[in-house]
Coordinates of C-alpha atoms and ligand atoms in Angstrom, one line a residue:
X153 CA -15.7 -24.6 3.2
X154 CA -17.2 -21.9 5.4
X155 CA -15.2 -18.8 6.2
X156 CA -13.1 -19.2 9.3
X157 CA -14.1 -17.5 12.5
X158 CA -11.6 -14.8 13.6
X159 CA -9.1 -16.3 15.9
X160 CA -9.0 -19.8 14.5
X161 CA -5.9 -21.5 13.3
X162 CA -5.1 -21.5 9.7
X163 CA -7.0 -24.2 8.1
X164 CA -5.1 -27.2 6.7
X165 CA -5.8 -28.9 3.4
X166 CA -3.3 -31.3 1.7
X167 CA -0.5 -29.8 3.8
X168 CA 2.9 -31.4 4.2
X169 CA 3.9 -33.5 7.3
X170 CA 3.0 -36.9 8.8
X171 CA -0.6 -37.6 9.9
X172 CA 0.5 -36.9 13.5
X173 CA 1.9 -33.6 12.5
X174 CA -1.2 -32.7 10.6
X175 CA -3.4 -33.7 13.5
X176 CA -1.3 -31.4 15.8
X177 CA -1.3 -28.6 13.4
X178 CA -5.1 -28.7 13.0
X179 CA -5.9 -28.1 16.6
X180 CA -8.3 -25.4 17.0
X181 CA -7.8 -22.8 19.8
X182 CA -10.7 -21.4 21.8
X183 CA -10.9 -17.6 21.4
X184 CA -9.1 -15.6 24.0
X185 CA -10.2 -12.1 23.3
X186 CA -8.7 -9.1 25.2
X187 CA -11.4 -6.8 26.4
X188 CA -12.1 -3.6 24.6
X189 CA -13.7 -2.1 27.7
X190 CA -10.4 -0.7 29.0
X191 CA -10.5 1.8 26.1
X192 CA -13.0 4.5 25.6
X193 CA -12.7 5.9 22.2
X194 CA -14.2 9.4 21.7
X195 CA -16.3 10.1 18.6
X196 CA -14.0 13.1 17.8
X197 CA -10.5 14.1 18.5
X198 CA -8.9 17.5 18.2
X199 CA -5.3 18.6 17.6
X200 CA -3.0 18.8 20.6
X201 CA -1.6 22.3 20.6
X202 CA -0.2 24.4 23.5
X203 CA -1.4 21.7 26.0
X204 CA -5.0 21.6 24.9
X205 CA -7.1 19.8 22.3
X206 CA -8.8 22.0 19.7
X207 CA -10.5 21.5 16.4
X208 CA -8.7 22.3 13.1
X209 CA -9.0 26.0 12.2
X210 CA -10.9 25.1 9.1
X211 CA -13.0 22.5 10.9
X212 CA -11.9 19.6 8.8
X213 CA -11.8 16.1 9.9
X214 CA -11.0 12.6 8.7
X215 CA -12.0 9.2 9.8
X216 CA -9.8 6.4 11.3
X217 CA -11.1 2.8 11.1
X218 CA -10.3 -0.6 12.6
X219 CA -8.5 -2.4 9.6
X220 CA -9.5 -5.8 11.0
X221 CA -13.2 -5.0 10.6
X222 CA -13.4 -1.7 8.6
X223 CA -15.5 -0.3 11.5
X224 CA -15.1 3.4 11.9
X225 CA -13.4 4.3 15.2
X226 CA -13.4 8.0 15.4
X227 CA -13.2 11.3 13.4
X228 CA -9.9 13.1 13.8
X229 CA -9.1 16.8 13.2
X230 CA -7.1 17.4 10.0
X231 CA -4.5 20.1 10.5
X232 CA -4.1 22.8 7.8
X233 CA -1.4 25.5 7.4
X234 CA -2.9 27.6 10.2
X235 CA -2.8 24.8 12.7
X236 CA 0.7 23.9 11.7
X237 CA 1.7 27.6 12.3
X238 CA -0.1 27.5 15.7
X239 CA 1.7 24.3 16.7
X240 CA 5.1 25.5 15.8
X241 CA 4.5 28.9 17.5
X242 CA 3.4 27.0 20.7
X243 CA 6.5 24.8 20.5
X244 CA 8.8 27.8 20.0
X245 CA 7.3 29.8 22.9
X246 CA 7.6 26.7 25.2
X247 CA 11.2 26.2 23.9
X248 CA 12.2 29.8 24.7
X249 CA 10.2 30.3 27.9
X250 CA 10.2 26.9 29.7
X251 CA 12.0 23.9 28.3
X252 CA 15.4 25.2 27.2
X253 CA 15.9 27.2 30.5
X254 CA 14.8 24.3 32.6
X255 CA 17.6 22.1 34.2
X256 CA 18.0 18.7 32.8
X257 CA 17.1 17.1 36.0
X258 CA 13.7 18.8 36.0
X259 CA 13.1 17.8 32.4
X260 CA 13.9 14.2 33.4
X261 CA 11.2 14.2 36.0
X262 CA 8.5 14.8 33.3
X263 CA 10.0 12.0 31.1
X264 CA 9.9 9.6 34.0
X265 CA 6.3 10.6 34.7
X266 CA 5.3 10.0 31.1
X267 CA 7.2 6.6 31.2
X268 CA 5.4 5.5 34.4
X269 CA 1.9 6.6 33.1
X270 CA 2.6 4.6 30.0
X271 CA 3.2 1.6 32.2
X272 CA 0.2 2.2 34.2
X273 CA -2.0 2.6 31.2
X274 CA -0.3 -0.2 29.2
X275 CA -3.3 -2.3 28.7
X276 CA -5.3 0.7 27.4
X277 CA -2.7 1.7 25.0
X278 CA -2.1 -1.9 23.8
X279 CA -5.8 -2.4 22.9
X280 CA -6.1 1.0 21.3
X281 CA -3.0 0.3 19.2
X282 CA -4.4 -3.1 18.1
X283 CA -7.8 -1.6 17.2
X284 CA -6.4 1.3 15.1
X285 CA -3.4 -0.5 13.5
X286 CA -4.6 -4.2 13.2
X287 CA -1.5 -5.6 14.9
X288 CA -2.0 -8.5 17.3
X289 CA -2.5 -7.7 21.0
X290 CA 0.3 -10.0 21.8
X291 CA 2.7 -7.7 20.0
X292 CA 1.2 -4.4 21.3
X293 CA 1.1 -5.8 24.8
X294 CA 4.6 -7.4 24.8
X295 CA 6.6 -5.2 22.3
X296 CA 5.1 -1.8 21.3
X297 CA 4.0 -0.5 24.7
X298 CA 6.9 -1.9 26.9
X299 CA 9.4 -0.5 24.4
X300 CA 7.7 2.8 24.3
X301 CA 7.8 3.2 28.1
X302 CA 11.5 1.9 28.0
X303 CA 12.4 4.7 25.6
X304 CA 11.1 7.4 27.9
X305 CA 12.8 5.8 30.9
X306 CA 16.1 5.5 29.0
X307 CA 16.2 9.1 27.7
X308 CA 14.9 10.5 31.0
X309 CA 18.2 9.1 32.3
X310 CA 20.2 11.2 29.8
X311 CA 18.4 14.5 30.4
X312 CA 20.8 15.6 33.2
X313 CA 23.9 14.0 31.8
X314 CA 24.2 15.5 28.4
X315 CA 27.6 17.1 29.1
X316 CA 28.8 13.5 29.7
X317 CA 27.4 12.1 26.4
X318 CA 30.5 12.7 24.4
X319 CA 29.2 15.8 22.6
X320 CA 31.4 18.3 24.2
X321 CA 31.1 20.1 27.6
X322 CA 27.9 22.2 26.8
X323 CA 25.8 20.5 24.0
X324 CA 22.8 22.7 23.2
X325 CA 19.4 21.7 21.9
X326 CA 18.4 22.6 18.4
X327 CA 15.0 24.3 19.1
X328 CA 11.8 23.1 17.6
X329 CA 11.7 19.6 16.2
X330 CA 9.2 18.6 13.5
X331 CA 8.6 14.9 13.5
X332 CA 6.7 12.8 10.9
X333 CA 6.0 9.1 11.7
X334 CA 4.5 6.1 9.9
X335 CA 1.6 3.7 10.8
X336 CA 3.5 0.5 11.4
X337 CA 4.6 1.2 15.0
X338 CA 2.5 4.3 15.7
X339 CA 3.1 4.8 19.5
X340 CA 6.7 3.4 19.5
X341 CA 7.7 5.7 16.6
X342 CA 6.3 8.6 18.6
X343 CA 8.5 7.6 21.5
X344 CA 11.5 7.2 19.3
X345 CA 11.1 10.8 18.2
X346 CA 9.8 12.5 21.3
X347 CA 11.9 11.0 24.1
X348 CA 15.4 11.9 22.8
X349 CA 14.2 15.3 21.5
X350 CA 12.7 16.3 24.9
X351 CA 15.6 14.9 26.9
X352 CA 18.0 17.0 24.8
X353 CA 15.9 20.2 25.6
X354 CA 14.0 20.6 22.3
X355 CA 10.3 21.0 21.9
X356 CA 8.3 19.0 19.4
X357 CA 5.5 19.1 16.8
X358 CA 4.7 15.5 15.9
X359 CA 2.5 14.3 13.0
X360 CA 1.3 10.7 13.3
X361 CA 0.2 8.7 10.2
X362 CA -3.3 9.4 8.9
X363 CA -4.4 5.7 9.5
X364 CA -3.1 5.4 13.1
X365 CA -3.6 8.7 14.9
X366 CA -5.3 7.4 18.1
X367 CA -2.4 6.3 20.4
X368 CA -0.5 9.5 19.7
X369 CA -3.5 11.4 20.8
X370 CA -3.7 9.2 23.9
X371 CA -0.1 10.0 24.6
X372 CA -1.0 13.7 24.4
X373 CA -3.4 13.0 27.2
X374 CA -0.6 11.4 29.2
X375 CA 1.5 14.5 28.5
X376 CA -1.4 16.5 30.2
X377 CA -1.6 14.0 33.0
X378 CA 2.2 14.3 33.6
X379 CA 1.9 18.1 33.8
X380 CA 4.1 18.7 30.8
X381 CA 4.3 22.4 30.2
X382 CA 2.0 23.4 27.4
X383 CA 3.6 23.5 24.0
X384 CA 6.5 21.2 24.8
X385 CA 4.8 18.5 22.8
X386 CA 2.2 19.3 20.1
X387 CA 0.5 16.6 18.0
X388 CA -1.1 17.5 14.7
X389 CA -3.0 14.9 12.9
X390 CA -3.6 14.9 9.2
X391 CA -2.3 13.3 5.9
X392 CA 0.8 14.0 3.7
X393 CA -0.1 17.7 3.2
X394 CA 0.1 18.3 6.9
X395 CA 3.4 16.5 7.1
X396 CA 4.8 18.6 4.1
X397 CA 3.6 21.8 5.8
X398 CA 5.4 20.9 8.9
X399 CA 8.6 19.9 7.1
X400 CA 8.8 23.2 5.1
X401 CA 7.8 25.5 8.1
X402 CA 10.4 28.1 8.6
X403 CA 10.0 28.0 12.3
X404 CA 11.3 24.4 12.6
X405 CA 14.9 23.7 13.4
X406 CA 15.1 19.9 12.9
X407 CA 13.1 17.4 10.9
X408 CA 13.0 13.7 11.9
X409 CA 11.1 11.4 9.5
X410 CA 10.3 7.7 9.4
X411 CA 8.5 6.3 6.4
X412 CA 8.9 5.5 2.7
X413 CA 12.2 6.2 0.8
X414 CA 10.1 8.1 -1.8
X415 CA 8.7 10.6 0.7
X416 CA 12.1 10.7 2.5
X417 CA 13.7 11.9 -0.7
X418 CA 11.0 14.6 -1.1
X419 CA 11.7 15.7 2.4
X420 CA 15.4 15.9 1.8
X421 CA 14.8 18.0 -1.2
X422 CA 12.4 20.3 0.7
X423 CA 14.9 20.7 3.6
X424 CA 18.1 21.2 1.5
X425 CA 19.6 24.6 1.9
X426 CA 17.3 25.6 4.8
X427 CA 19.8 24.8 7.5
X428 CA 17.5 22.4 9.2
X429 CA 19.0 19.3 10.6
X430 CA 17.6 16.2 9.2
X431 CA 17.4 12.5 10.0
X432 CA 15.7 10.0 7.8
X433 CA 14.7 6.4 8.7
X434 CA 13.4 4.9 5.5
X435 CA 12.7 1.6 3.9
X436 CA 14.6 -1.7 3.8
X437 CA 15.1 -5.0 2.1
X438 CA 17.1 -6.9 4.6
X439 CA 18.9 -10.2 4.0
X440 CA 18.4 -12.8 6.7
X441 CA 21.3 -15.2 5.9
X442 CA 21.2 -18.9 7.0
X443 CA 24.4 -20.9 6.8
X444 CA 24.5 -24.7 6.8
X445 CA 25.9 -24.8 10.3
X446 CA 23.1 -22.7 11.8
X447 CA 20.7 -24.3 14.4
X448 CA 17.9 -24.8 11.9
X449 CA 14.9 -24.8 14.3
X450 CA 16.2 -21.7 15.9
X451 CA 16.8 -20.1 12.5
X452 CA 13.3 -21.0 11.3
X453 CA 11.8 -19.1 14.3
X454 CA 14.1 -16.2 13.4
X455 CA 12.9 -16.2 9.8
X456 CA 9.3 -16.2 11.0
X457 CA 9.9 -13.5 13.4
X458 CA 11.9 -11.6 10.9
X459 CA 9.2 -11.3 8.3
X460 CA 5.9 -12.2 9.9
X461 CA 6.2 -10.1 13.0
X462 CA 3.8 -7.1 12.6
X463 CA 2.5 -8.6 9.3
X464 CA 5.9 -7.7 7.8
X465 CA 5.1 -3.9 8.3
X466 CA 8.6 -3.5 9.5
X467 CA 11.3 -1.4 7.8
X468 CA 14.0 -3.8 9.1
X469 CA 12.0 -7.0 8.2
X470 CA 14.1 -9.9 7.1
X471 CA 12.2 -9.9 3.7
X472 CA 15.0 -11.7 1.7
X473 CA 15.9 -15.0 3.0
X474 CA 19.4 -16.1 1.8
X475 CA 19.9 -19.8 2.6
X476 CA 22.9 -21.9 1.9
X477 CA 22.0 -24.3 -0.9
X478 CA 23.0 -27.5 1.0
X479 CA 20.3 -26.8 3.7
X480 CA 17.8 -25.0 1.5
X481 CA 15.3 -27.8 1.2
X482 CA 15.4 -28.6 4.9
X483 CA 14.9 -25.0 5.8
X484 CA 12.0 -24.5 3.4
X485 CA 10.3 -27.7 4.5
X486 CA 10.5 -26.7 8.2
X487 CA 9.5 -23.2 7.4
X488 CA 6.3 -24.4 5.5
X489 CA 5.5 -26.6 8.5
X490 CA 6.0 -23.9 11.0
X491 CA 3.9 -21.5 8.9
X492 CA 0.9 -23.9 9.0
X493 CA 0.7 -23.3 12.8
X494 CA 0.6 -19.5 12.6
X495 CA -2.9 -18.2 13.6
X496 CA -4.2 -15.4 11.6
X497 CA -7.3 -13.4 12.7
X498 CA -8.8 -11.1 15.3
X499 CA -5.9 -8.8 16.5
X500 CA -7.6 -8.6 19.9
X501 CA -7.3 -12.4 20.4
X502 CA -4.3 -13.3 22.5
X503 CA -3.7 -16.4 20.4
X504 CA -3.3 -14.4 17.2
X505 CA 0.1 -14.4 15.5
X506 CA -0.8 -12.5 12.4
X507 CA -3.2 -9.5 12.4
X508 CA -4.7 -7.3 9.7
X509 CA -2.9 -5.3 7.0
X510 CA -3.1 -1.6 8.1
X511 CA -5.1 -0.2 5.1
X512 CA -6.7 -1.1 1.8
X513 CA -3.9 0.8 0.0
X514 CA -1.3 -1.2 1.7
X515 CA -3.2 -4.4 0.9
X516 CA -3.3 -3.5 -2.7
X517 CA 0.4 -2.8 -2.8
X518 CA 1.3 -6.1 -1.3
X519 CA -1.1 -7.8 -3.7
X520 CA 0.4 -6.1 -6.7
X521 CA 4.0 -7.1 -5.8
X522 CA 3.0 -10.7 -5.0
X523 CA 1.3 -10.9 -8.4
X524 CA 4.5 -9.5 -10.0
X525 CA 6.5 -12.2 -8.2
X526 CA 4.4 -14.9 -9.8
X527 CA 4.4 -13.2 -13.2
X528 CA 8.2 -13.0 -13.1
X529 CA 8.4 -16.8 -12.5
X530 CA 8.9 -17.2 -8.8
X531 CA 7.0 -20.0 -6.9
X532 CA 4.4 -18.7 -4.5
X533 CA 3.3 -20.7 -1.4
X534 CA 1.0 -19.9 1.5
X535 CA -0.3 -22.2 4.1
X536 CA -4.0 -23.0 3.3
X537 CA -5.6 -20.0 4.9
X538 CA -9.1 -18.7 5.2
X539 CA -9.2 -15.0 5.7
X540 CA -11.9 -13.1 7.6
X541 CA -14.8 -11.7 5.6
X542 CA -14.2 -8.1 6.4
X543 CA -11.1 -6.1 6.9
X544 CA -7.7 -6.1 5.1
X545 CA -5.9 -9.4 5.2
X546 CA -3.0 -11.1 3.4
X547 CA -1.9 -14.7 4.2
X548 CA 1.8 -15.4 5.2
X549 CA 3.5 -15.9 1.8
X550 CA 6.8 -17.5 0.8
X551 CA 8.3 -17.2 -2.7
X552 CA 11.1 -19.6 -3.7
X553 CA 12.9 -19.7 -7.1
X554 CA 13.4 -16.0 -6.7
X555 CA 16.2 -14.3 -8.7
X556 CA 18.0 -11.1 -7.7
X557 CA 16.4 -9.2 -10.6
X558 CA 12.8 -10.0 -9.5
X559 CA 10.8 -7.0 -8.1
X560 CA 10.0 -9.1 -5.0
X561 CA 13.8 -9.4 -4.3
X562 CA 14.4 -5.7 -4.9
X563 CA 11.4 -3.6 -3.8
X564 CA 10.1 -3.2 -0.1
X565 CA 6.9 -5.1 0.0
X566 CA 6.1 -4.2 3.6
X567 CA 3.8 -7.1 4.1
X568 CA 4.0 -10.8 5.2
X569 CA 5.8 -11.9 2.1
X570 CA 9.2 -13.6 2.1
X571 CA 11.5 -14.0 -0.9
X572 CA 13.9 -17.0 -0.7
X573 CA 17.3 -17.0 -2.6
X574 CA 20.1 -19.4 -2.2
X575 CA 23.9 -19.1 -2.1
X576 CA 26.9 -21.5 -2.0
X577 CA 29.7 -19.6 -0.4
X578 CA 30.0 -16.9 2.2
X579 CA 31.3 -14.4 -0.4
X580 CA 28.2 -15.2 -2.6
X581 CA 26.0 -14.5 0.5
X582 CA 27.7 -11.1 1.0
X583 CA 27.4 -10.1 -2.6
X584 CA 23.7 -10.9 -2.7
X585 CA 23.0 -9.4 0.6
X586 CA 24.6 -6.2 -0.4
X587 CA 22.8 -6.2 -3.8
X588 CA 20.1 -3.7 -2.8
X589 CA 19.7 0.0 -2.9
X590 CA 18.8 -0.2 0.8
X591 CA 21.0 -0.8 3.9
X592 CA 19.0 -0.9 7.1
X593 CA 19.5 -4.3 8.7
X594 CA 20.6 -7.9 8.2
X595 CA 20.5 -11.2 10.0
X596 CA 23.2 -14.0 10.3
X597 CA 22.5 -17.6 11.4
X598 CA 25.6 -19.6 11.9
X599 CA 27.4 -21.6 14.6
X600 CA 30.8 -19.8 14.0
X601 CA 31.6 -16.6 15.9
X602 CA 34.4 -15.8 13.5
X603 CA 32.0 -15.9 10.6
X604 CA 29.6 -13.5 12.3
X605 CA 32.4 -11.0 12.9
X606 CA 33.7 -11.3 9.4
X607 CA 30.2 -10.9 8.0
X608 CA 29.2 -7.9 10.1
X609 CA 32.2 -6.1 8.5
X610 CA 31.2 -7.0 5.0
X611 CA 27.4 -6.2 5.2
X612 CA 26.4 -2.8 4.3
X613 CA 23.6 -2.5 6.9
X614 CA 23.1 -0.3 9.9
X615 CA 22.0 -3.1 12.2
X616 CA 23.2 -6.7 12.0
X617 CA 21.5 -9.3 14.2
X618 CA 23.4 -12.6 14.8
X619 CA 21.3 -15.7 15.7
X620 CA 18.3 -13.5 16.4
X621 CA 16.2 -11.0 14.7
X622 CA 14.1 -7.9 15.3
X623 CA 15.6 -7.3 18.7
X624 CA 15.3 -3.7 19.9
X625 CA 16.6 -1.9 22.9
X626 CA 16.5 1.9 23.7
X627 CA 20.2 1.9 24.4
X628 CA 21.1 0.5 21.0
X629 CA 21.4 2.9 18.0
X630 CA 19.3 2.1 14.9
X631 CA 19.4 3.5 11.4
X632 CA 20.6 2.8 7.8
X633 CA 22.8 3.5 4.9
X634 CA 22.1 4.4 1.3
X635 CA 18.3 4.6 0.5
X636 CA 17.6 3.5 4.1
X637 CA 18.4 6.9 5.2
X638 CA 20.7 8.6 7.5
X639 CA 21.2 9.5 11.2
X640 CA 20.7 7.2 14.1
X641 CA 17.9 6.8 16.6
X642 CA 18.3 5.1 20.0
X643 CA 21.2 5.1 22.4
X644 CA 23.7 7.9 22.9
X645 CA 23.8 8.3 19.1
X646 CA 20.0 9.2 19.1
X647 CA 20.8 12.2 21.3
X648 CA 23.3 13.6 18.7
X649 CA 20.4 14.1 16.2
X650 CA 18.8 16.6 18.7
X651 CA 21.8 18.4 19.8
X652 CA 24.0 21.2 18.2
X653 CA 27.0 19.1 18.9
Ligands
NDP850 P1 4.8 7.4 3.7 O1 6.2 7.6 3.7 O2 3.9 8.0 2.8 O3 4.2 8.0 5.1 C1 5.0 8.2 6.3 C2 4.6 9.4 7.0 O4 4.9 10.6 6.2 C3 3.1 9.6 7.2 O5 2.8 10.2 8.5 C4 2.6 10.3 6.1 O6 1.4 10.9 6.2 C5 3.7 11.4 5.9 N1 3.8 12.0 4.6 C6 3.4 11.6 3.4 N2 3.8 12.4 2.4 C7 4.5 13.4 3.0 C8 5.1 14.5 2.6 N3 5.2 14.9 1.2 N4 5.8 15.3 3.4 C9 5.8 15.0 4.8 N5 5.2 14.0 5.3 C10 4.6 13.1 4.5 O7 4.4 6.0 3.8 P2 3.0 5.3 3.5 O8 2.3 5.2 4.7 O9 2.3 5.9 2.4 O10 3.5 3.8 3.0 C11 4.0 3.7 1.7 C12 5.1 2.7 1.7 O11 6.2 3.2 2.4 C13 4.8 1.4 2.4 O12 4.3 0.5 1.5 C14 6.2 0.9 2.8 O13 6.8 0.3 1.7 C15 6.9 2.2 3.1 N6 6.9 2.5 4.5 C16 8.1 2.3 5.1 C17 8.1 2.6 6.5 C18 9.5 2.4 7.2 O14 9.4 2.5 8.5 N7 10.5 2.2 6.5 C19 7.0 3.0 7.3 C20 5.8 3.2 6.5 C21 5.8 3.0 5.2 P3 0.0 10.1 6.0 O15 0.3 8.6 6.2 O16 -0.8 10.5 7.1 O17 -0.5 10.5 4.7

């Protein structure tokens, strides 16, 4: 069989279902590509320090590529120690001279301006994010960019009301915030970090992930456009060494990190004893629990959204499906059927459900864990699926026959891979759900409100969704327990992380 064109539906060979279902599932969709013309990508990007773009002091750069095609997109400056020093110094000066003394009502105006610019340039941001990250345009357009603007709007509203936020009559900012973010929601994570910090009166030095620097740099242009005073936001691109230099910089008062538990632990060690305030938003291995009284079709949509949204590159992904034994066969059968209708391919195609894996390293990691699942005896299933020739791709994958000791039930895969376990009683569901070193999120699917309330008290997870999954709102706090980190982002709680309260 020839390789599928990008944007075609997953191909079907010997799939389950009646002939009518198979005929429906094999419909081909005409490509509906979003235009790339709204974005002009420069060949080279500098560091954003003190309100201007500049090359790295040592002249070093690195490339960023489109993971769906492996096409080089741009060269980006790689910040070394001297650049980190310059960014922190610019942030300090802006903090002392401009941002801290400024009334909250004035700070709010800048945040509102940034939010409005994000909305006006939403299409440009959405296309650029899909190009640099590999995620489908449907998601960048409908989730990443609107939520990013919503975060700035939300925290703009708090900037002049800090004394009413419940942190005492005169809560003070901390100073300079060093912020390190991952590649799975590049622009949204920048907003989660910058918006509350700025609203609370701090200045920022942000380091985006090496594989997804472009939307943060476009956000730097928006800061210029909004007239944000120089040095209030500084964006330094680079790899782990740049992040480590920022974290250990003595001029930084607060560190906020989102990423792997491993690096989070390193950062906690580096920050210990320095007096810097720290929030960590790390990995997860969430249980998505389906009871026998759940609305099954709705639950199947929730399972799909829980693990295949953003190719499963989601810290709170519902990567462990716990399904009550009496309905397990039905749920798996309908899940298989639903997965055969997902379309994998060109992230810029508006029909695409599953885009590219963000990097070859991440693809290798997902592959390694999936092979471990098979080797340990779990049953692997994917819809028949032809992957594009170039780029980094992994088909939606479901493992059944998974036991709690399997690596795929314990480790964060951070890819489109679901591990299915079963349970008989609510107590068993709780025990299995909590049998993880993480504690970021969980999902419950049941008809009974009382069961939802009981379970939410039993589950050791920072966020519990009931009869829905992966819902985000800037007003709602988000964060974890145990190896998922500490501190909360979003809502009033998110302000506490940036106030000396
Ligand atoms: P990392 O935790 O390594 O990266 C997150 C951010 O931290 C990036 O900006 C990274 O830089 C930076 N960084 C790396 N090392 C250091 C350091 N020593 N000090 C300070 N900053 C540092 O995640 P990866 O991208 O390597 O992904 C690895 C795994 O982590 C994934 O497979 C997934 O399981 C998990 N992960 C979890 C996320 C979550 O939200 N929970 C998000 C991303 C990954 P750079 O990338 O530029 O090198």
